[in-house]
Short mmCIF file of C-alpha atoms (C1' of nucleotides) in Angstrom, two decimals:
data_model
loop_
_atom_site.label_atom_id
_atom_site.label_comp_id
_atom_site.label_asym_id
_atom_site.label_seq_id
_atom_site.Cartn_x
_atom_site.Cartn_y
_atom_site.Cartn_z
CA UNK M 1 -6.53 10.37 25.30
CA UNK M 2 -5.38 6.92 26.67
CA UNK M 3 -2.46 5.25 26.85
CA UNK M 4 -2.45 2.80 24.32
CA UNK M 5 -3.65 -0.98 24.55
CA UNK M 6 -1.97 -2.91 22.43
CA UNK M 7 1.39 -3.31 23.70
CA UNK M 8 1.04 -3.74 27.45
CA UNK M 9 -1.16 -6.57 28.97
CA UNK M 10 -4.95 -5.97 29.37
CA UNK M 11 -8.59 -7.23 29.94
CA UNK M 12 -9.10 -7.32 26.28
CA UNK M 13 -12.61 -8.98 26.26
CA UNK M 14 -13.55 -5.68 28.41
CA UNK M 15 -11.43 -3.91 25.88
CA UNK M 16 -13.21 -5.62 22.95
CA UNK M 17 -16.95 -5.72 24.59
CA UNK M 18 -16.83 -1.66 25.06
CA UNK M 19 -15.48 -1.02 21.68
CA UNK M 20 -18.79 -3.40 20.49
CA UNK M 21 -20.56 -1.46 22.61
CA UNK M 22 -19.59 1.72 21.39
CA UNK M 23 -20.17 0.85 17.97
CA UNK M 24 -24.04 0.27 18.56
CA UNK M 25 -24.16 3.43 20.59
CA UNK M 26 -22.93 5.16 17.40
CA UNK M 27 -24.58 3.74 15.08
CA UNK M 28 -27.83 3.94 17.21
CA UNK M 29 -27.04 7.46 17.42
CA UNK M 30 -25.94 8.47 13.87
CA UNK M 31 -28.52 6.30 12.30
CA UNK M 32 -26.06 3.93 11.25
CA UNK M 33 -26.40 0.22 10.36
CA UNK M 34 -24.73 -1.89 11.95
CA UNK M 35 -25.73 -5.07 10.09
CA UNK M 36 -24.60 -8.67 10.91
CA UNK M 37 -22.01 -8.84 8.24
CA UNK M 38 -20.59 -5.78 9.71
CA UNK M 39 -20.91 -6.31 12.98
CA UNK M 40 -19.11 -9.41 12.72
CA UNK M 41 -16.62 -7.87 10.37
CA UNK M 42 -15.66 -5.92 13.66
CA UNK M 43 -15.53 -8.59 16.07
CA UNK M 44 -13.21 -10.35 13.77
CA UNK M 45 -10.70 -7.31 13.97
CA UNK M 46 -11.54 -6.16 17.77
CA UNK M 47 -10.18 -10.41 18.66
CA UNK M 48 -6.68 -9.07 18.52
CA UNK M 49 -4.59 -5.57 18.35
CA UNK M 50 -3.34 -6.26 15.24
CA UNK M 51 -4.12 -5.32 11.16
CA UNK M 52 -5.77 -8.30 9.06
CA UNK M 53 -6.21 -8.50 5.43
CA UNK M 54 -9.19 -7.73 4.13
CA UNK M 55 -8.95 -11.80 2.63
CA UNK M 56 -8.21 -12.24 6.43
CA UNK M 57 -10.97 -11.30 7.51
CA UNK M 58 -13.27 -12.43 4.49
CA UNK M 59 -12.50 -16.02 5.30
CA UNK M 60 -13.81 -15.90 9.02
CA UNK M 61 -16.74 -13.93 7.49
CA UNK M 62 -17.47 -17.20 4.87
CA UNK M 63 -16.49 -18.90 7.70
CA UNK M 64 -19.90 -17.40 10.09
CA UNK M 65 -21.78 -17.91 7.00
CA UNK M 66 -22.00 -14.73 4.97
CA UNK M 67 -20.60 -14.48 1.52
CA UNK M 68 -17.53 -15.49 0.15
CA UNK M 69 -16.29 -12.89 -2.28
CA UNK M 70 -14.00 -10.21 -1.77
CA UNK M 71 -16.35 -7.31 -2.23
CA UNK M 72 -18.39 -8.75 0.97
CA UNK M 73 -14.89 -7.55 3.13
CA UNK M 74 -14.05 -4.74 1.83
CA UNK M 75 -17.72 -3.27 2.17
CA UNK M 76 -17.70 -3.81 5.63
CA UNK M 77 -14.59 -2.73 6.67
CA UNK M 78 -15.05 0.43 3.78
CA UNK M 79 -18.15 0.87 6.13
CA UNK M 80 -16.10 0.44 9.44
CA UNK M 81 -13.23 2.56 7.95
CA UNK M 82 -15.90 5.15 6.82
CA UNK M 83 -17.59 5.67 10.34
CA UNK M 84 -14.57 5.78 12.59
CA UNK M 85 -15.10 1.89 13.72
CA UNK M 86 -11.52 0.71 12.13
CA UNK M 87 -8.73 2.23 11.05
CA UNK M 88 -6.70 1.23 7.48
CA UNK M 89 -3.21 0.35 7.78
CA UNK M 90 -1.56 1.71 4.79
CA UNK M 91 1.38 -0.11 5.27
CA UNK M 92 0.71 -3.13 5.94
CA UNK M 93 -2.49 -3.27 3.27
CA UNK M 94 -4.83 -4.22 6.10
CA UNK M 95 -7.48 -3.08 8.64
CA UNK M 96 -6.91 -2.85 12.51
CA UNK M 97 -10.27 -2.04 14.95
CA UNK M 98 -10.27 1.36 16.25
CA UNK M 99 -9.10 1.33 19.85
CA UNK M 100 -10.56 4.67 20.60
CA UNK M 101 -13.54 4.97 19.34
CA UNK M 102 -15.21 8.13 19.53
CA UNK M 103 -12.81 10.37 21.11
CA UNK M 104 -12.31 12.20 18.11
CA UNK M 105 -9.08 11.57 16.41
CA UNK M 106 -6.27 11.19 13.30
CA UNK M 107 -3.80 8.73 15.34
CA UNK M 108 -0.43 7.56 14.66
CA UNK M 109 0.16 3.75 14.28
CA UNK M 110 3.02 1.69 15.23
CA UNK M 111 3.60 -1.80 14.11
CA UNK M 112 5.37 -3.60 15.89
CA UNK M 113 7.45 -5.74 13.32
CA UNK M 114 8.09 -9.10 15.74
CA UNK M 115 4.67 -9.63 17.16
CA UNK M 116 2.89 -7.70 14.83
CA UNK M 117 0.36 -5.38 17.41
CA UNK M 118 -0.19 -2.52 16.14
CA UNK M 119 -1.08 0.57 18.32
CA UNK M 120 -2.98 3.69 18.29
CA UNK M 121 -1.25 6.49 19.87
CA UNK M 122 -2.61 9.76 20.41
CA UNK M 123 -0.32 11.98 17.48
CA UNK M 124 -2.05 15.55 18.42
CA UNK M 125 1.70 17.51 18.37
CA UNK M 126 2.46 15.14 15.18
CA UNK M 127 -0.35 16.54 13.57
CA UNK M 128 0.11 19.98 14.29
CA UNK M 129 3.55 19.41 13.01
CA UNK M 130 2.10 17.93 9.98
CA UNK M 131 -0.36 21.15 9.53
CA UNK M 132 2.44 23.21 9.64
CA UNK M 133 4.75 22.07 7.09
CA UNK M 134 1.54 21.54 5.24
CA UNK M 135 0.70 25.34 5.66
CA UNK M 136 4.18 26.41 4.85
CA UNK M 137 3.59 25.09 1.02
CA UNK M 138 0.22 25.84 0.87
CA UNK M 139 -1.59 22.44 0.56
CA UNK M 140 -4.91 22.03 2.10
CA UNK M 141 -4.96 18.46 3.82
CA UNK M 142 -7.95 16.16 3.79
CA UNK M 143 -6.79 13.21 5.39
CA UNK M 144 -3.12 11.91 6.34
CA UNK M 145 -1.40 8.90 7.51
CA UNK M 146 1.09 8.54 10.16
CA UNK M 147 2.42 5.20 10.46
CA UNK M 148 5.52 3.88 12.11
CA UNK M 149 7.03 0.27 12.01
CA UNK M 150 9.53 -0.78 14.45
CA UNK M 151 9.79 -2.80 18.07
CA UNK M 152 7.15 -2.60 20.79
CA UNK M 153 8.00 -1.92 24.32
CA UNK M 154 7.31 -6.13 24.93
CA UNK M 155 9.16 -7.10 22.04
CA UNK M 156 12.18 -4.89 23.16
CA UNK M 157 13.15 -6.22 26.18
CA UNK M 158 12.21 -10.06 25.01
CA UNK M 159 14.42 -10.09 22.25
CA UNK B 1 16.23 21.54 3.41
CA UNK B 2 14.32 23.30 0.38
CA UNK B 3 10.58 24.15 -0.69
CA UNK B 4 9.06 21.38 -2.30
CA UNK B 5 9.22 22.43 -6.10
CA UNK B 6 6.18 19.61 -6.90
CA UNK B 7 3.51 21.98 -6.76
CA UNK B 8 5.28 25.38 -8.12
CA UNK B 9 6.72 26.11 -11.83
CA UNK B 10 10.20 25.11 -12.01
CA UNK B 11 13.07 24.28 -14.56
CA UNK B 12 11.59 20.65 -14.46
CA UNK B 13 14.38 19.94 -16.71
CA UNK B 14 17.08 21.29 -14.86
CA UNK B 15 15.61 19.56 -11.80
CA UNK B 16 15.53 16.18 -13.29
CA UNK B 17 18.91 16.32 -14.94
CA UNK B 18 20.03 18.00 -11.43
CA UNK B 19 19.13 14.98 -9.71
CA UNK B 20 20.14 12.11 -12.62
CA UNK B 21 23.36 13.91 -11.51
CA UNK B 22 23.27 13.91 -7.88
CA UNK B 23 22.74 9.40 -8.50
CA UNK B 24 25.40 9.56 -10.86
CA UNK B 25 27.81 10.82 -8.11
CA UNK B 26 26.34 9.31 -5.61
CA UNK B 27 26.66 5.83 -7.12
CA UNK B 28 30.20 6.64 -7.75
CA UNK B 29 30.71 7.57 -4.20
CA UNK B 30 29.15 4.41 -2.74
CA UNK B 31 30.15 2.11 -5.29
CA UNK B 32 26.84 1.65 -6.44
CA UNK B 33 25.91 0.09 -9.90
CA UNK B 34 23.71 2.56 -11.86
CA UNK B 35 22.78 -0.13 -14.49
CA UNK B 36 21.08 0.96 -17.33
CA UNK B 37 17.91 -0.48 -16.19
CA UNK B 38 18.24 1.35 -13.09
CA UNK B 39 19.07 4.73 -14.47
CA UNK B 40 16.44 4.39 -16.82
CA UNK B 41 13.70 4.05 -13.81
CA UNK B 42 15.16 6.76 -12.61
CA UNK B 43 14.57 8.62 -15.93
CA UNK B 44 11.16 7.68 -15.78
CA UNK B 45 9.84 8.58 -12.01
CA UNK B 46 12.01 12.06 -12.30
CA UNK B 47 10.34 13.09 -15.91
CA UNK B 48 6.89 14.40 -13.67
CA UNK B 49 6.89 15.12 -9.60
CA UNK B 50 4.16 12.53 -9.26
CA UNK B 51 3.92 8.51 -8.19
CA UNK B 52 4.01 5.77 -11.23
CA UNK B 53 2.51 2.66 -9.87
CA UNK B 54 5.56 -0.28 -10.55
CA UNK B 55 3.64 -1.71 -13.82
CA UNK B 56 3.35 2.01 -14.96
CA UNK B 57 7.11 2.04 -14.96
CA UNK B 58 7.30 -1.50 -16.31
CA UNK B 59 5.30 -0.44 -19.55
CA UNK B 60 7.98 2.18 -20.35
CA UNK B 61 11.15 0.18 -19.81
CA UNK B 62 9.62 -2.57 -21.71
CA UNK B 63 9.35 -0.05 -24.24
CA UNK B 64 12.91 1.05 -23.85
CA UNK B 65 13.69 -2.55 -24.30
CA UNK B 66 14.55 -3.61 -20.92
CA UNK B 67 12.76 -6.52 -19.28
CA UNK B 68 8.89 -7.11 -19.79
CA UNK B 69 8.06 -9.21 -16.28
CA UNK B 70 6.94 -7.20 -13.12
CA UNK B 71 10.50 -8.29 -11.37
CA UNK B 72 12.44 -5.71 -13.57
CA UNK B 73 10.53 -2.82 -12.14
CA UNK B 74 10.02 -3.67 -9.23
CA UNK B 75 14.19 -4.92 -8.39
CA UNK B 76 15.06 -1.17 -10.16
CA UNK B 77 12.71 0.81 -7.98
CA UNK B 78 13.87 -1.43 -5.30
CA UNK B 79 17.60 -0.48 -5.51
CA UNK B 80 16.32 2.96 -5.91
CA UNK B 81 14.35 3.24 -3.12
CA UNK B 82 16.99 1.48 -1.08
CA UNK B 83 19.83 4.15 -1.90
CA UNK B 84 17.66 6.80 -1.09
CA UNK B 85 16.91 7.87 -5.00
CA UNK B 86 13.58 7.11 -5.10
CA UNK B 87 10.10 7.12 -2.25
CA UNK B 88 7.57 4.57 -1.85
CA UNK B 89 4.04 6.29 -1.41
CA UNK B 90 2.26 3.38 -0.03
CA UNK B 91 -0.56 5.45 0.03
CA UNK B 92 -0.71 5.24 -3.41
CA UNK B 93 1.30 1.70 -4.09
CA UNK B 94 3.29 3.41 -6.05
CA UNK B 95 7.42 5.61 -6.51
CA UNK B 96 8.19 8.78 -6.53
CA UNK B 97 11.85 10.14 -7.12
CA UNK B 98 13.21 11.76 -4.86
CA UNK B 99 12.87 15.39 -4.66
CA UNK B 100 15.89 15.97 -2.58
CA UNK B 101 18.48 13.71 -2.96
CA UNK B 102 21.50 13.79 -0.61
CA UNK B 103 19.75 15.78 2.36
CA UNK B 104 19.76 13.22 4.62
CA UNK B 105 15.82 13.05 5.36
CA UNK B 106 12.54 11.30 6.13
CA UNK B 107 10.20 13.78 4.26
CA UNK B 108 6.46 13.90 4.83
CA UNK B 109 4.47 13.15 1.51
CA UNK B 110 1.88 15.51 0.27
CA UNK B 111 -0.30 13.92 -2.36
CA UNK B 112 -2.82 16.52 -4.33
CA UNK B 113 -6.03 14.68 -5.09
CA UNK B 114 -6.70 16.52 -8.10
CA UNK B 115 -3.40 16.72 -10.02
CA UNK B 116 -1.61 14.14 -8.47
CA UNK B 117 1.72 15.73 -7.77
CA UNK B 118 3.19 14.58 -4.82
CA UNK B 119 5.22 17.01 -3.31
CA UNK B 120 8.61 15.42 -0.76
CA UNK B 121 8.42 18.47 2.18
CA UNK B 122 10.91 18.76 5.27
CA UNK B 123 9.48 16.90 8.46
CA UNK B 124 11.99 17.58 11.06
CA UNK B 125 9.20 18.73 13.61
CA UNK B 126 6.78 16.56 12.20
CA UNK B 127 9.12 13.47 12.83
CA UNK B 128 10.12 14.93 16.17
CA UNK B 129 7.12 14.48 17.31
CA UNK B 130 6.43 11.08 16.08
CA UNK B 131 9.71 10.46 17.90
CA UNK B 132 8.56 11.66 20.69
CA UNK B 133 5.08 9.77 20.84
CA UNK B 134 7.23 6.50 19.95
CA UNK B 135 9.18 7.34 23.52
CA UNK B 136 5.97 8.12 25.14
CA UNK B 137 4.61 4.16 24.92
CA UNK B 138 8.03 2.74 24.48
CA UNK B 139 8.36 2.28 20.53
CA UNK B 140 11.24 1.83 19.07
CA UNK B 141 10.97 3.27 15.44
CA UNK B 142 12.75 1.59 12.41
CA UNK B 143 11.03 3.37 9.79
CA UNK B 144 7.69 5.48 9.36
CA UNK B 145 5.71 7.12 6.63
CA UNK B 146 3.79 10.40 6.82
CA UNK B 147 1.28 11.03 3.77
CA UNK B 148 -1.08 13.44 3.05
CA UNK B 149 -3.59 13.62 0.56
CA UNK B 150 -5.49 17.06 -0.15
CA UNK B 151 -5.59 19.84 -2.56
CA UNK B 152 -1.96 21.45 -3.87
CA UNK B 153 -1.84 25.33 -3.87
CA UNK B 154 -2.94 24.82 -7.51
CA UNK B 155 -5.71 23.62 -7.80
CA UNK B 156 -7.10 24.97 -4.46
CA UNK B 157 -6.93 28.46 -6.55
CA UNK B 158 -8.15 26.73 -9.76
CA UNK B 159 -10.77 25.22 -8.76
"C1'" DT C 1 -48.57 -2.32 1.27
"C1'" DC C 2 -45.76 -0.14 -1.95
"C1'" DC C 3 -41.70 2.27 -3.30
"C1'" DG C 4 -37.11 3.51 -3.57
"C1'" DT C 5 -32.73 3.02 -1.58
"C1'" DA C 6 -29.26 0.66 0.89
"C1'" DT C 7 -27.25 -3.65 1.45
"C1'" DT C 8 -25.70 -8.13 0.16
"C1'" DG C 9 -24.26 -11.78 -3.00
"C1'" DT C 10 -21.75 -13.39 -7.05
"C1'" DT C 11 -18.97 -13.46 -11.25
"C1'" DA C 12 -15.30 -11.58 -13.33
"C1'" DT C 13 -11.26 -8.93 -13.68
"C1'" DA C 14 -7.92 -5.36 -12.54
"C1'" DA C 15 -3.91 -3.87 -10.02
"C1'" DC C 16 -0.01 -4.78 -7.17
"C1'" DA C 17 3.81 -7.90 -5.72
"C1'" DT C 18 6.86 -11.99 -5.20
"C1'" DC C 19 8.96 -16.71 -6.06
"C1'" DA C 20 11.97 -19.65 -8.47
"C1'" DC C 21 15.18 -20.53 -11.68
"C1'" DA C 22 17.92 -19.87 -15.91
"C1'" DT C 23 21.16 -16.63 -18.08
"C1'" DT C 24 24.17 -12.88 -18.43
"C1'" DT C 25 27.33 -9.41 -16.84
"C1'" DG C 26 31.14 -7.55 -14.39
"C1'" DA C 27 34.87 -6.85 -11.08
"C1'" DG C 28 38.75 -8.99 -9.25
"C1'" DT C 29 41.92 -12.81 -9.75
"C1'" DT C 30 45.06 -16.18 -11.84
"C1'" DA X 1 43.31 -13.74 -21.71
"C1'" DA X 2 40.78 -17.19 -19.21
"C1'" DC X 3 38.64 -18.12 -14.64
"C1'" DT X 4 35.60 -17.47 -10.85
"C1'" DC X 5 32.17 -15.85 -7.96
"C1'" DA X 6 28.71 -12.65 -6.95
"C1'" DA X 7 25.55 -9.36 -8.59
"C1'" DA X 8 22.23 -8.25 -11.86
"C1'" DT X 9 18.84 -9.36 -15.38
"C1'" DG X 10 15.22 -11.95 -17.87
"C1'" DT X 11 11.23 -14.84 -17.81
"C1'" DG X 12 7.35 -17.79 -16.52
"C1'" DA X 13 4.40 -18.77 -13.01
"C1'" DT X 14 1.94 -17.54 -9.11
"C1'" DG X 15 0.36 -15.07 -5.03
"C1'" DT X 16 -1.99 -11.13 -2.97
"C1'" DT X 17 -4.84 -7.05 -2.72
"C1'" DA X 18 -8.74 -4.43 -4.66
"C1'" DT X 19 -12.70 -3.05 -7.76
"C1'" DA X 20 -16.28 -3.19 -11.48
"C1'" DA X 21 -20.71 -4.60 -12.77
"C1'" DC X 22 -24.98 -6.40 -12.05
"C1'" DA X 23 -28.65 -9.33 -9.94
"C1'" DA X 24 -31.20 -10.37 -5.77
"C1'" DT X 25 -32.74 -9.09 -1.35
"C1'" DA X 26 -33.87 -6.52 2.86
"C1'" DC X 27 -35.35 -2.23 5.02
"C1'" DG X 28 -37.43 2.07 6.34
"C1'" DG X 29 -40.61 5.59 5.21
"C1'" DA X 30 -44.73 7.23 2.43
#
DNA sequence: TCCGTATTGTTATAACATCACATTTGAGTT
DNA sequence: AACTCAAATGTGATGTTATAACAATACGGA
């Protein structure tokens, strides 16, 4: 897995333009629909590395035209959320693009509290961790969320 | 640190009054202010090992005659929270007491979908690892939260 | 083309959380 | 005992996040 994106400096249209990219590949492939409202529901949250609301992101949506109310966000990003395309950010009540898309994973996120990126970091050993304690009591884990606030490497040494 | 007694049949009684007790000192010992208000919460989130959503808790102090507005449950599980007496489960947007009070810990949550216990399990390896991931890209952690939602030895054999 | 399902739109409301400000309480002092 | 200041509580109002319910529409397969 890659280093993550969000904290160091990058070509983020590339960035954003393959994760679009990857999206209709996968939905091409899994017989997915990516509709307008959706698509555009990710290009909203692929613009930056960082979590937006789901009232965030419904106002650019009314914004390009499609509907207003709150059910027309969170079906999209359920949808996005759903098939692997965007992650939910438990913490922060709000949805962040995936920034590895199909490489098969259960990241950890940290949120960088002064500029508010948040990253995707590859958490295999966290997880294993997780599956142990989980195993030691016996509980059968569907899905789990690691998420970590605190100071990005940028923020760090521009206090 | 201790198995998690959430998902197991326990003195529930003993256990709750074990850690009213454990607040009691430890409010002593850090010249804390275990109000009525707050003690009551307390009451409250330790009479089941499962998360009350803030108005949940509300209802019930209202009832003990304390407060009626959201601000009196939320400031109580606040302070509680704070002094390490009580969890946040954002997963869930809602507290849990704390399962083991005075072990100085970061627990991982494990929520059962179908009884909703949450059960407060040791993490040391688990957080390790996030520590180490956070070093990896340069994070500096302030605070994280590891959830996971699944099926409790219970009901996975009572299906 | 027709049918059934998935998707979208809209209204309404539920659930979670905080702000602002008045009042009370309590510990330490005079 | 009265005084003072800070902490804690109460309350009304409001802000934010999320879902229910149902009508209208678009889409893919028979």
């Amino acid at each position: 897995m890659e280093e993550p994106k969000a904290f160091t400096k990058h070509d983020h249209a590339g960035c954003a333009r393959a994760a679009m990219r990857h999206a209709e590949v996968a939905a091409a492939e899994h017989g997915l629909r990516l509709t307008p409202v959706r698509r555009r529901t990710l290009e909203i949250l692929l613009e930056e590395h960082r979590a937006l609301g789901a009232y965030e992101v419904l106002e650019r949506l009314a914004a390009s035209g499609f509907g207003t109310q709150p059910p027309v966000a969170y079906r999209a990003l359920d949808f996005l959320v759903e098939h692997g395309l965007a992650h939910r950010i438990r913490r922060l009540n709000a949805f962040a693009a995936c920034a590895q898309p199909g490489t098969a994973h259960a990241p950890a996120f940290f949120i960088c509290e002064s500029c508010d990126h948040v990253a995707e970091a590859p958490a295999k050993e966290v997880r294993a961790a997780l599956d142990g304690a989980a195993e030691a009591i016996g509980f059968a884990i569907a899905r789990s969320s690691i998420e970590a606030v605190g100071q990005c490497p940028t923020c760090r040494s521009n206090p």
